[in-house]
Each structure stands twice: as structure tokens, then as C-alpha cells.
Amino acid sequence: MFGKKKQAPIRTLVGEGTSIHGELRFTDGLRIDGEVVGDVIAVGSEVNILVISEKASVTGKVSGGHLIINGRVNGPVHSSELLELQPKAVIVGD
């Protein structure tokens, strides 16, 4: 209604205490509460969402449609739709 796009559901969770090393590709929605060392890239349609919580840490490139960042990112960040930086967000990169 009124031209608003439907938000993608979050289907995947990287939980607190989990560490992933390597490239992480996702469709629809992803929430990160743990640590990712490598690139995090949305693939497919631009209707996707990535949430990086205040407990999370990403070292690498972050790319997606709608990004909500409240944790730490060491690397470049690219959003094709909307970038939300919340109060505890720390980004070291472009």
C-alpha cells in the first residue's frame, strides 16, 4: 500500500558465541549476533535485510539492500536501499 515495499523475512541467524570464517552469502534476511570473519553479501533480489546486532562483529565487506547495524564492522559497507546506523554501531571502513 502507498508504494511501500514488503520487508523480507529473517530466515537465518548467526547466534551469539558462533564464529564463521569465510564468505557468507544470503537471500531474504540474516541476523548476526556472533562473529563473521569474511564478506557478508546479499544475493538475489534487492528485497533483503541484514541485521548486525550490538553483540556482533564482522571483519570484511558488508553488502545488501536494507542494512541495520548496531555492532562492529571492520570493512566497507554498501547498501542499495537503506542503511540504518543505530547508537552502538562502529564502522571502520568506507
PDB file of C-alpha atoms in Angstrom:
ATOM      1  CA  MET A   1       0.000   0.000   0.000  1.00  0.00           C
ATOM      2  CA  PHE A   2       1.222   3.512  -0.852  1.00  0.00           C
ATOM      3  CA  GLY A   3       4.247   2.106  -2.711  1.00  0.00           C
ATOM      4  CA  LYS A   4       5.921   0.631   0.381  1.00  0.00           C
ATOM      5  CA  LYS A   5       7.971  -2.484  -0.321  1.00  0.00           C
ATOM      6  CA  LYS A   6       7.361  -5.613   1.700  1.00  0.00           C
ATOM      7  CA  GLN A   7      10.268  -6.423   4.021  1.00  0.00           C
ATOM      8  CA  ALA A   8      11.970  -9.782   3.608  1.00  0.00           C
ATOM      9  CA  PRO A   9      11.671 -12.280   6.473  1.00  0.00           C
ATOM     10  CA  ILE A  10      14.758 -13.066   8.549  1.00  0.00           C
ATOM     11  CA  ARG A  11      15.347 -16.763   7.902  1.00  0.00           C
ATOM     12  CA  THR A  12      18.930 -17.167   9.110  1.00  0.00           C
ATOM     13  CA  LEU A  13      20.667 -16.445  12.420  1.00  0.00           C
ATOM     14  CA  VAL A  14      24.351 -16.480  13.301  1.00  0.00           C
ATOM     15  CA  GLY A  15      23.980 -16.830  17.052  1.00  0.00           C
ATOM     16  CA  GLU A  16      25.976 -15.303  19.861  1.00  0.00           C
ATOM     17  CA  GLY A  17      29.082 -17.378  20.567  1.00  0.00           C
ATOM     18  CA  THR A  18      29.269 -18.546  16.929  1.00  0.00           C
ATOM     19  CA  SER A  19      32.257 -17.667  14.728  1.00  0.00           C
ATOM     20  CA  ILE A  20      32.210 -18.092  10.947  1.00  0.00           C
ATOM     21  CA  HIS A  21      35.368 -17.751   8.838  1.00  0.00           C
ATOM     22  CA  GLY A  22      34.808 -17.286   5.105  1.00  0.00           C
ATOM     23  CA  GLU A  23      32.363 -15.621   2.756  1.00  0.00           C
ATOM     24  CA  LEU A  24      28.719 -15.639   3.860  1.00  0.00           C
ATOM     25  CA  ARG A  25      26.056 -15.229   1.143  1.00  0.00           C
ATOM     26  CA  PHE A  26      22.349 -14.989   1.924  1.00  0.00           C
ATOM     27  CA  THR A  27      18.912 -14.272   0.461  1.00  0.00           C
ATOM     28  CA  ASP A  28      15.881 -12.768   2.216  1.00  0.00           C
ATOM     29  CA  GLY A  29      17.038 -11.932   5.749  1.00  0.00           C
ATOM     30  CA  LEU A  30      20.020 -12.587   8.025  1.00  0.00           C
ATOM     31  CA  ARG A  31      20.662 -11.591  11.641  1.00  0.00           C
ATOM     32  CA  ILE A  32      24.197 -11.753  13.035  1.00  0.00           C
ATOM     33  CA  ASP A  33      24.712 -11.908  16.807  1.00  0.00           C
ATOM     34  CA  GLY A  34      28.104 -13.666  16.642  1.00  0.00           C
ATOM     35  CA  GLU A  35      31.330 -13.111  14.708  1.00  0.00           C
ATOM     36  CA  VAL A  36      31.945 -13.298  10.959  1.00  0.00           C
ATOM     37  CA  VAL A  37      35.464 -13.055   9.512  1.00  0.00           C
ATOM     38  CA  GLY A  38      34.879 -12.663   5.797  1.00  0.00           C
ATOM     39  CA  ASP A  39      32.490 -10.921   3.447  1.00  0.00           C
ATOM     40  CA  VAL A  40      28.720 -10.867   4.105  1.00  0.00           C
ATOM     41  CA  ILE A  41      26.869 -10.453   0.807  1.00  0.00           C
ATOM     42  CA  ALA A  42      23.180 -10.494  -0.088  1.00  0.00           C
ATOM     43  CA  VAL A  43      22.410 -12.295  -3.351  1.00  0.00           C
ATOM     44  CA  GLY A  44      19.301 -12.366  -5.494  1.00  0.00           C
ATOM     45  CA  SER A  45      16.637  -9.698  -5.288  1.00  0.00           C
ATOM     46  CA  GLU A  46      17.121  -6.331  -3.620  1.00  0.00           C
ATOM     47  CA  VAL A  47      14.355  -7.214  -1.140  1.00  0.00           C
ATOM     48  CA  ASN A  48      16.656  -8.422   1.635  1.00  0.00           C
ATOM     49  CA  ILE A  49      17.598  -7.353   5.134  1.00  0.00           C
ATOM     50  CA  LEU A  50      20.756  -7.751   7.204  1.00  0.00           C
ATOM     51  CA  VAL A  51      20.793  -7.041  10.936  1.00  0.00           C
ATOM     52  CA  ILE A  52      24.135  -6.807  12.741  1.00  0.00           C
ATOM     53  CA  SER A  53      23.291  -6.671  16.441  1.00  0.00           C
ATOM     54  CA  GLU A  54      25.205  -4.833  19.158  1.00  0.00           C
ATOM     55  CA  LYS A  55      26.848  -8.138  20.175  1.00  0.00           C
ATOM     56  CA  ALA A  56      28.061  -8.858  16.623  1.00  0.00           C
ATOM     57  CA  SER A  57      31.370  -8.326  14.857  1.00  0.00           C
ATOM     58  CA  VAL A  58      32.027  -8.514  11.102  1.00  0.00           C
ATOM     59  CA  THR A  59      35.504  -8.261   9.579  1.00  0.00           C
ATOM     60  CA  GLY A  60      35.089  -7.924   5.826  1.00  0.00           C
ATOM     61  CA  LYS A  61      32.868  -6.347   3.199  1.00  0.00           C
ATOM     62  CA  VAL A  62      29.146  -5.989   4.006  1.00  0.00           C
ATOM     63  CA  SER A  63      26.727  -5.611   1.095  1.00  0.00           C
ATOM     64  CA  GLY A  64      22.936  -5.769   0.929  1.00  0.00           C
ATOM     65  CA  GLY A  65      19.659  -3.964   0.358  1.00  0.00           C
ATOM     66  CA  HIS A  66      18.421  -2.907   3.815  1.00  0.00           C
ATOM     67  CA  LEU A  67      21.188  -2.898   6.441  1.00  0.00           C
ATOM     68  CA  ILE A  68      20.641  -2.323  10.155  1.00  0.00           C
ATOM     69  CA  ILE A  69      23.945  -2.032  12.025  1.00  0.00           C
ATOM     70  CA  ASN A  70      24.276  -1.805  15.803  1.00  0.00           C
ATOM     71  CA  GLY A  71      27.523  -3.784  16.158  1.00  0.00           C
ATOM     72  CA  ARG A  72      31.089  -3.546  14.848  1.00  0.00           C
ATOM     73  CA  VAL A  73      32.085  -3.723  11.168  1.00  0.00           C
ATOM     74  CA  ASN A  74      35.714  -3.617  10.019  1.00  0.00           C
ATOM     75  CA  GLY A  75      35.455  -3.139   6.272  1.00  0.00           C
ATOM     76  CA  PRO A  76      33.458  -1.380   3.562  1.00  0.00           C
ATOM     77  CA  VAL A  77      29.656  -1.204   3.815  1.00  0.00           C
ATOM     78  CA  HIS A  78      27.353  -0.943   0.778  1.00  0.00           C
ATOM     79  CA  SER A  79      23.571  -0.636   0.946  1.00  0.00           C
ATOM     80  CA  SER A  80      21.440  -0.461  -2.204  1.00  0.00           C
ATOM     81  CA  GLU A  81      18.222   0.506  -0.362  1.00  0.00           C
ATOM     82  CA  LEU A  82      18.530   1.743   3.231  1.00  0.00           C
ATOM     83  CA  LEU A  83      21.333   1.923   5.800  1.00  0.00           C
ATOM     84  CA  GLU A  84      20.372   2.288   9.469  1.00  0.00           C
ATOM     85  CA  LEU A  85      23.175   3.029  11.927  1.00  0.00           C
ATOM     86  CA  GLN A  86      21.973   2.518  15.461  1.00  0.00           C
ATOM     87  CA  PRO A  87      23.551   4.042  18.622  1.00  0.00           C
ATOM     88  CA  LYS A  88      26.175   1.334  19.264  1.00  0.00           C
ATOM     89  CA  ALA A  89      27.289   0.971  15.639  1.00  0.00           C
ATOM     90  CA  VAL A  90      31.048   1.155  14.961  1.00  0.00           C
ATOM     91  CA  ILE A  91      32.245   1.074  11.353  1.00  0.00           C
ATOM     92  CA  VAL A  92      35.913   1.172  10.419  1.00  0.00           C
ATOM     93  CA  GLY A  93      35.951   1.386   6.631  1.00  0.00           C
ATOM     94  CA  ASP A  94      34.097   3.008   3.749  1.00  0.00           C
TER      95      ASP A  94
END
